[in-house]
Amino acid sequence: MTLRVAVIGAAGRMGQQVVETVERADDLELAGRFDVGDDLGDLGGADVAVEFTVPGATLANVLHCVEQGVHAVVGTTGWTDESLSQVRSALAVQPKVGVLIAPNFAIGAVLTMLFAAQAARFYESVEVIELHHPDKIDAPSGTAIRTAEVIADARRAADVPPAPDATTSALDGARGAQVDGVPVHAVRLRGLVAHEEVLFGSPGETLTIRHDSFHRASFMPGVLAGVRGVVDRPGLTVGLEEILDL
Ligand SMILES: NC(=O)C1=CN([C@@H]2O[C@H](COP(=O)(O)OP(=O)(O)OC[C@H]3O[C@@H](n4cnc5c(N)ncnc54)[C@H](OP(=O)(O)O)[C@@H]3O)[C@@H](O)[C@H]2O)C=CC1
Ligand SMILES: O=C(O)C1=N[C@H](C(=O)O)C[C@H](O)C1
């Protein structure tokens, strides 16, 4: 069966890559391209909409998809417990519709989060560094926030005490942002795409887990898995790991 796919944010860096990917896939057909200012309407009769826009627009776009009975695969950052619960409420009246929201569609980034969660209980210290292209409008990245959260959950579950840190005086920002007690540092550098390092330390050893997306092609296998998987997953799914059975 051919799935009809609409792309919201189609003129953006990710949107353009998704349009090309959909056009190349034998089992998918491009139903429409939508960007800022366009009326989403019935999304060109799409079965699935792929949404990569901006944090301030994504909730309204996803709610529109759900109201139209169109499944959604969403990569935009900025989701909160409150906005996720608005999606759940909308889905309650459209029980056949699926929405997948994933902070990162690159397989290696998903694995980095899982590996970091596994490692978290064994180390005293942990810090996250994310490194991105300088046109990114949010910091820290959605992936780094999620990574810090899963690490913090694992440390709490294992009763790991707060990481040691003797700092008593620091310039603003020198120790990064605290995300659930984990310091997260954001680098913006021309030449980069999307990168993350998770650093763990204990007496006499460190463990560094690093993932690099050198090209936006890295996100496409995950987006395709999401598009093909979401049609059989009614309700809200958060994280590509659920679709990949990881
Ligand atoms: N989950 C993942 O794997 C990944 C997630 N991302 C996230 O995806 C998002 C997009 O990233 P990227 O493509 O680099 O960003 P871009 O700024 O390149 O693209 C966003 C596009 O959405 C458009 N847009 C803005 N508002 C709306 C709206 N209301 N309706 C439709 N389109 C709109 C923008 O138009 P205009 O420029 O005119 O405002 C732009 O064309 C970010 O949140 C980023 O963090 C990125 C990469 C991977
Ligand atoms: O803006 C980007 O580029 C990316 N955004 C996502 C994030 O904030 O985690 C995913 C990836 O890091 C690329």
Tab-separated table of C-alpha atoms and ligand atoms in Angstrom:
chain	number	residue	atom	x	y	z
A	1	MET	CA	0.000	0.000	0.000
A	2	THR	CA	1.289	3.479	-0.880
A	3	LEU	CA	1.231	5.998	1.972
A	4	ARG	CA	0.533	9.637	1.137
A	5	VAL	CA	2.861	11.934	3.085
A	6	ALA	CA	2.597	15.701	3.661
A	7	VAL	CA	5.631	17.666	4.831
A	8	ILE	CA	5.121	20.639	7.170
A	9	GLY	CA	8.156	22.929	7.300
A	10	ALA	CA	8.958	21.751	3.756
A	11	ALA	CA	11.186	24.738	2.934
A	12	GLY	CA	13.420	24.220	5.974
A	13	ARG	CA	16.683	22.274	6.291
A	14	MET	CA	14.959	19.105	7.517
A	15	GLY	CA	11.798	19.603	5.478
A	16	GLN	CA	13.720	19.708	2.183
A	17	GLN	CA	15.554	16.508	3.091
A	18	VAL	CA	12.254	14.809	4.004
A	19	VAL	CA	10.622	15.870	0.710
A	20	GLU	CA	13.521	14.331	-1.264
A	21	THR	CA	13.412	11.165	0.827
A	22	VAL	CA	9.656	10.716	0.393
A	23	GLU	CA	9.942	11.300	-3.360
A	24	ARG	CA	12.625	8.596	-3.589
A	25	ALA	CA	10.718	5.958	-1.565
A	26	ASP	CA	8.764	3.453	-3.662
A	27	ASP	CA	6.049	2.970	-1.049
A	28	LEU	CA	5.458	6.702	-0.350
A	29	GLU	CA	3.860	9.513	-2.333
A	30	LEU	CA	4.261	13.235	-1.584
A	31	ALA	CA	0.798	14.629	-0.766
A	32	GLY	CA	1.877	18.239	-0.261
A	33	ARG	CA	4.517	20.689	0.960
A	34	PHE	CA	3.517	23.221	3.588
A	35	ASP	CA	5.543	26.003	5.144
A	36	VAL	CA	4.987	29.171	7.168
A	37	GLY	CA	1.804	31.015	6.141
A	38	ASP	CA	0.278	28.074	4.239
A	39	ASP	CA	-3.222	26.854	5.069
A	40	LEU	CA	-2.767	23.215	6.132
A	41	GLY	CA	-6.381	22.390	5.199
A	42	ASP	CA	-6.783	18.645	4.701
A	43	LEU	CA	-2.990	18.297	4.274
A	44	GLY	CA	-3.422	17.368	0.632
A	45	GLY	CA	-5.318	14.213	1.574
A	46	ALA	CA	-2.257	12.816	3.370
A	47	ASP	CA	-2.238	9.674	5.494
A	48	VAL	CA	0.790	10.926	7.456
A	49	ALA	CA	2.256	14.406	8.002
A	50	VAL	CA	5.943	14.847	8.829
A	51	GLU	CA	6.478	18.010	10.893
A	52	PHE	CA	9.818	19.833	11.242
A	53	THR	CA	9.099	23.495	11.955
A	54	VAL	CA	9.799	25.677	15.007
A	55	PRO	CA	9.009	25.164	18.695
A	56	GLY	CA	6.392	27.954	18.654
A	57	ALA	CA	4.379	26.357	15.809
A	58	THR	CA	4.606	22.617	16.286
A	59	LEU	CA	1.778	22.102	18.815
A	60	ALA	CA	-0.809	23.921	16.653
A	61	ASN	CA	0.330	21.996	13.563
A	62	VAL	CA	0.097	18.633	15.329
A	63	LEU	CA	-3.345	19.436	16.780
A	64	HIS	CA	-4.484	20.344	13.256
A	65	CYS	CA	-3.229	16.987	11.911
A	66	VAL	CA	-5.055	15.090	14.666
A	67	GLU	CA	-8.305	17.011	14.043
A	68	GLN	CA	-8.016	16.115	10.340
A	69	GLY	CA	-7.486	12.422	11.190
A	70	VAL	CA	-3.928	12.519	9.784
A	71	HIS	CA	-1.137	10.616	11.581
A	72	ALA	CA	1.888	12.770	12.481
A	73	VAL	CA	5.637	12.178	12.736
A	74	VAL	CA	7.182	15.106	14.554
A	75	GLY	CA	10.825	16.083	14.976
A	76	THR	CA	10.464	19.670	16.105
A	77	THR	CA	11.894	20.490	19.545
A	78	GLY	CA	10.338	22.374	22.443
A	79	TRP	CA	7.767	19.843	23.678
A	80	THR	CA	6.699	20.120	27.345
A	81	ASP	CA	4.567	17.914	29.596
A	82	GLU	CA	1.757	20.460	29.091
A	83	SER	CA	1.921	20.453	25.272
A	84	LEU	CA	2.181	16.638	25.195
A	85	SER	CA	-0.915	16.375	27.343
A	86	GLN	CA	-2.804	18.637	24.887
A	87	VAL	CA	-1.888	16.158	22.125
A	88	ARG	CA	-3.110	13.241	24.274
A	89	SER	CA	-6.444	15.026	24.838
A	90	ALA	CA	-6.851	15.643	21.096
A	91	LEU	CA	-6.036	11.990	20.364
A	92	ALA	CA	-8.676	10.835	22.854
A	93	VAL	CA	-11.351	12.021	20.395
A	94	GLN	CA	-9.515	10.577	17.361
A	95	PRO	CA	-8.689	7.076	18.669
A	96	LYS	CA	-7.419	5.732	15.333
A	97	VAL	CA	-4.795	8.454	14.861
A	98	GLY	CA	-1.128	8.031	15.824
A	99	VAL	CA	1.392	10.763	16.687
A	100	LEU	CA	5.110	10.042	17.041
A	101	ILE	CA	7.250	12.769	18.572
A	102	ALA	CA	10.994	12.086	18.661
A	103	PRO	CA	13.762	14.453	19.785
A	104	ASN	CA	16.162	12.748	17.391
A	105	PHE	CA	15.587	10.421	14.401
A	106	ALA	CA	19.245	9.429	13.961
A	107	ILE	CA	19.721	5.811	15.067
A	108	GLY	CA	23.051	6.635	16.732
A	109	ALA	CA	21.531	9.449	18.767
A	110	VAL	CA	18.774	7.118	19.987
A	111	LEU	CA	21.402	4.509	20.916
A	112	THR	CA	23.476	7.194	22.681
A	113	MET	CA	20.519	7.969	24.934
A	114	LEU	CA	19.951	4.280	25.688
A	115	PHE	CA	23.657	3.614	26.346
A	116	ALA	CA	23.870	6.713	28.565
A	117	ALA	CA	20.881	5.537	30.592
A	118	GLN	CA	22.575	2.144	31.037
A	119	ALA	CA	25.889	3.684	32.130
A	120	ALA	CA	24.432	6.354	34.401
A	121	ARG	CA	24.280	4.412	37.662
A	122	PHE	CA	27.940	3.368	37.547
A	123	TYR	CA	29.558	6.843	37.572
A	124	GLU	CA	29.918	9.656	40.126
A	125	SER	CA	30.077	12.414	37.535
A	126	VAL	CA	28.200	13.127	34.339
A	127	GLU	CA	28.050	16.075	31.931
A	128	VAL	CA	26.421	16.431	28.486
A	129	ILE	CA	27.838	18.533	25.648
A	130	GLU	CA	25.784	19.144	22.512
A	131	LEU	CA	27.335	20.765	19.457
A	132	HIS	CA	25.297	22.165	16.539
A	133	HIS	CA	25.288	24.419	13.482
A	134	PRO	CA	24.937	28.107	14.466
A	135	ASP	CA	21.531	28.545	12.731
A	136	LYS	CA	19.803	26.474	15.418
A	137	ILE	CA	17.379	28.669	17.402
A	138	ASP	CA	17.032	26.637	20.616
A	139	ALA	CA	19.563	25.639	23.264
A	140	PRO	CA	20.205	23.198	24.676
A	141	SER	CA	19.066	20.778	21.990
A	142	GLY	CA	15.957	18.675	22.527
A	143	THR	CA	18.168	15.598	22.328
A	144	ALA	CA	20.489	16.865	25.074
A	145	ILE	CA	17.520	17.675	27.304
A	146	ARG	CA	16.113	14.163	26.804
A	147	THR	CA	19.563	12.627	27.345
A	148	ALA	CA	19.970	14.490	30.635
A	149	GLU	CA	16.481	13.432	31.729
A	150	VAL	CA	17.041	9.707	31.096
A	151	ILE	CA	20.414	9.887	32.873
A	152	ALA	CA	18.811	11.672	35.841
A	153	ASP	CA	16.017	9.058	36.000
A	154	ALA	CA	18.561	6.207	36.035
A	155	ARG	CA	20.688	7.913	38.715
A	156	ARG	CA	17.619	8.529	40.890
A	157	ALA	CA	16.472	4.908	40.505
A	158	ALA	CA	19.915	3.719	41.683
A	159	ASP	CA	20.177	6.328	44.498
A	160	VAL	CA	23.329	7.859	42.982
A	161	PRO	CA	24.153	11.061	44.918
A	162	PRO	CA	24.589	14.411	43.117
A	163	ALA	CA	27.804	14.630	41.084
A	164	PRO	CA	30.737	16.159	42.995
A	165	ASP	CA	31.487	19.786	42.096
A	166	ALA	CA	33.551	22.094	44.312
A	167	THR	CA	32.813	25.218	42.250
A	168	THR	CA	32.004	28.162	44.532
A	169	SER	CA	32.551	30.950	42.032
A	170	ALA	CA	31.804	30.875	38.287
A	171	LEU	CA	31.014	33.208	35.440
A	172	ASP	CA	27.353	32.922	34.331
A	173	GLY	CA	26.989	29.870	32.110
A	174	ALA	CA	30.458	28.473	32.814
A	175	ARG	CA	28.980	25.291	34.305
A	176	GLY	CA	26.296	24.966	31.621
A	177	ALA	CA	22.538	24.679	32.132
A	178	GLN	CA	21.235	22.346	34.837
A	179	VAL	CA	18.756	19.882	33.293
A	180	ASP	CA	17.328	17.661	36.020
A	181	GLY	CA	20.626	18.097	37.915
A	182	VAL	CA	22.830	17.240	34.910
A	183	PRO	CA	25.042	20.037	33.492
A	184	VAL	CA	24.381	20.506	29.758
A	185	HIS	CA	26.705	22.631	27.607
A	186	ALA	CA	25.751	23.939	24.138
A	187	VAL	CA	28.306	24.734	21.417
A	188	ARG	CA	27.283	26.558	18.193
A	189	LEU	CA	29.883	26.310	15.432
A	190	ARG	CA	29.814	26.827	11.645
A	191	GLY	CA	30.702	23.528	9.964
A	192	LEU	CA	28.806	21.350	12.448
A	193	VAL	CA	25.425	19.651	11.910
A	194	ALA	CA	24.305	17.851	15.111
A	195	HIS	CA	26.594	16.193	17.659
A	196	GLU	CA	26.426	15.059	21.275
A	197	GLU	CA	28.902	13.844	23.868
A	198	VAL	CA	28.008	12.280	27.186
A	199	LEU	CA	30.908	12.241	29.644
A	200	PHE	CA	30.897	9.974	32.679
A	201	GLY	CA	33.615	9.887	35.351
A	202	SER	CA	34.587	7.895	38.409
A	203	PRO	CA	37.942	7.650	40.245
A	204	GLY	CA	40.576	6.577	37.707
A	205	GLU	CA	38.319	6.286	34.635
A	206	THR	CA	36.035	8.138	32.273
A	207	LEU	CA	33.573	6.947	29.661
A	208	THR	CA	32.709	9.141	26.664
A	209	ILE	CA	29.761	8.302	24.425
A	210	ARG	CA	29.723	10.441	21.280
A	211	HIS	CA	27.382	10.633	18.327
A	212	ASP	CA	27.879	12.732	15.169
A	213	SER	CA	25.319	13.567	12.508
A	214	PHE	CA	27.490	14.931	9.687
A	215	HIS	CA	24.547	15.240	7.278
A	216	ARG	CA	20.765	15.437	7.609
A	217	ALA	CA	20.566	12.173	5.654
A	218	SER	CA	21.348	10.589	9.056
A	219	PHE	CA	17.823	11.369	10.253
A	220	MET	CA	16.013	9.870	7.258
A	221	PRO	CA	15.990	6.114	8.101
A	222	GLY	CA	14.392	7.036	11.427
A	223	VAL	CA	11.852	9.344	9.791
A	224	LEU	CA	10.936	6.588	7.299
A	225	ALA	CA	10.581	4.043	10.122
A	226	GLY	CA	8.349	6.560	11.905
A	227	VAL	CA	6.148	7.188	8.844
A	228	ARG	CA	5.704	3.461	8.198
A	229	GLY	CA	5.238	2.633	11.895
A	230	VAL	CA	2.938	5.416	13.089
A	231	VAL	CA	-0.028	4.265	10.986
A	232	ASP	CA	-0.245	1.118	13.151
A	233	ARG	CA	0.348	2.897	16.483
A	234	PRO	CA	-2.709	4.850	17.565
A	235	GLY	CA	-2.165	7.349	20.403
A	236	LEU	CA	0.956	9.261	21.371
A	237	THR	CA	4.408	7.683	21.095
A	238	VAL	CA	7.397	9.659	22.383
A	239	GLY	CA	10.820	8.545	21.161
A	240	LEU	CA	11.931	6.557	18.116
A	241	GLU	CA	13.149	3.761	20.414
A	242	GLU	CA	9.515	2.678	20.841
A	243	ILE	CA	9.115	2.215	17.054
A	244	LEU	CA	12.472	0.396	16.761
A	245	ASP	CA	11.614	-1.924	19.690
A	246	LEU	CA	14.826	-0.914	21.483
B	1	LIG	N1	14.069	15.100	15.691
B	1	LIG	C1	15.129	15.202	14.872
B	1	LIG	O1	15.749	14.198	14.489
B	1	LIG	C2	15.547	16.540	14.388
B	1	LIG	C3	14.899	17.646	14.856
B	1	LIG	N2	15.207	18.866	14.380
B	1	LIG	C4	14.366	19.959	14.850
B	1	LIG	O2	13.443	20.235	13.789
B	1	LIG	C5	13.113	21.622	13.785
B	1	LIG	C6	13.397	22.199	12.413
B	1	LIG	O3	14.790	22.180	12.174
B	1	LIG	P1	15.377	22.773	10.808
B	1	LIG	O4	14.734	22.108	9.656
B	1	LIG	O5	16.833	22.767	10.970
B	1	LIG	O6	14.830	24.286	10.896
B	1	LIG	P2	14.558	25.307	9.694
B	1	LIG	O7	14.454	26.660	10.338
B	1	LIG	O8	15.539	25.093	8.599
B	1	LIG	O9	13.128	24.859	9.141
B	1	LIG	C7	11.908	25.130	9.765
B	1	LIG	C8	10.915	25.489	8.665
B	1	LIG	O10	9.612	25.595	9.232
B	1	LIG	C9	9.038	26.810	8.746
B	1	LIG	N3	7.966	27.248	9.635
B	1	LIG	C10	8.011	28.146	10.656
B	1	LIG	N4	6.788	28.268	11.222
B	1	LIG	C11	5.971	27.431	10.517
B	1	LIG	C12	4.592	27.129	10.618
B	1	LIG	N5	3.784	27.709	11.535
B	1	LIG	N6	4.053	26.225	9.752
B	1	LIG	C13	4.828	25.637	8.807
B	1	LIG	N7	6.156	25.904	8.666
B	1	LIG	C14	6.706	26.784	9.521
B	1	LIG	C15	10.212	27.756	8.669
B	1	LIG	O11	9.925	28.896	7.892
B	1	LIG	P3	10.725	30.282	8.203
B	1	LIG	O12	12.183	29.942	8.093
B	1	LIG	O13	10.242	31.210	7.162
B	1	LIG	O14	10.364	30.655	9.620
B	1	LIG	C16	11.244	26.847	8.020
B	1	LIG	O15	11.071	26.765	6.616
B	1	LIG	C17	13.911	22.235	14.937
B	1	LIG	O16	13.115	22.262	16.104
B	1	LIG	C18	15.073	21.267	15.115
B	1	LIG	O17	15.606	21.292	16.411
B	1	LIG	C19	16.190	19.050	13.465
B	1	LIG	C20	16.904	17.999	13.003
B	1	LIG	C21	16.631	16.643	13.422
B	2	LIG	O1	18.266	21.740	15.157
B	2	LIG	C1	18.894	20.701	14.830
B	2	LIG	O2	19.692	20.690	13.897
B	2	LIG	C2	18.642	19.470	15.579
B	2	LIG	N1	17.696	19.458	16.458
B	2	LIG	C3	17.313	18.367	17.275
B	2	LIG	C4	17.579	18.665	18.742
B	2	LIG	O3	17.451	19.831	19.161
B	2	LIG	O4	17.868	17.736	19.489
B	2	LIG	C5	17.894	17.062	16.814
B	2	LIG	C6	19.302	17.171	16.306
B	2	LIG	O5	20.128	17.443	17.381
B	2	LIG	C7	19.411	18.250	15.241
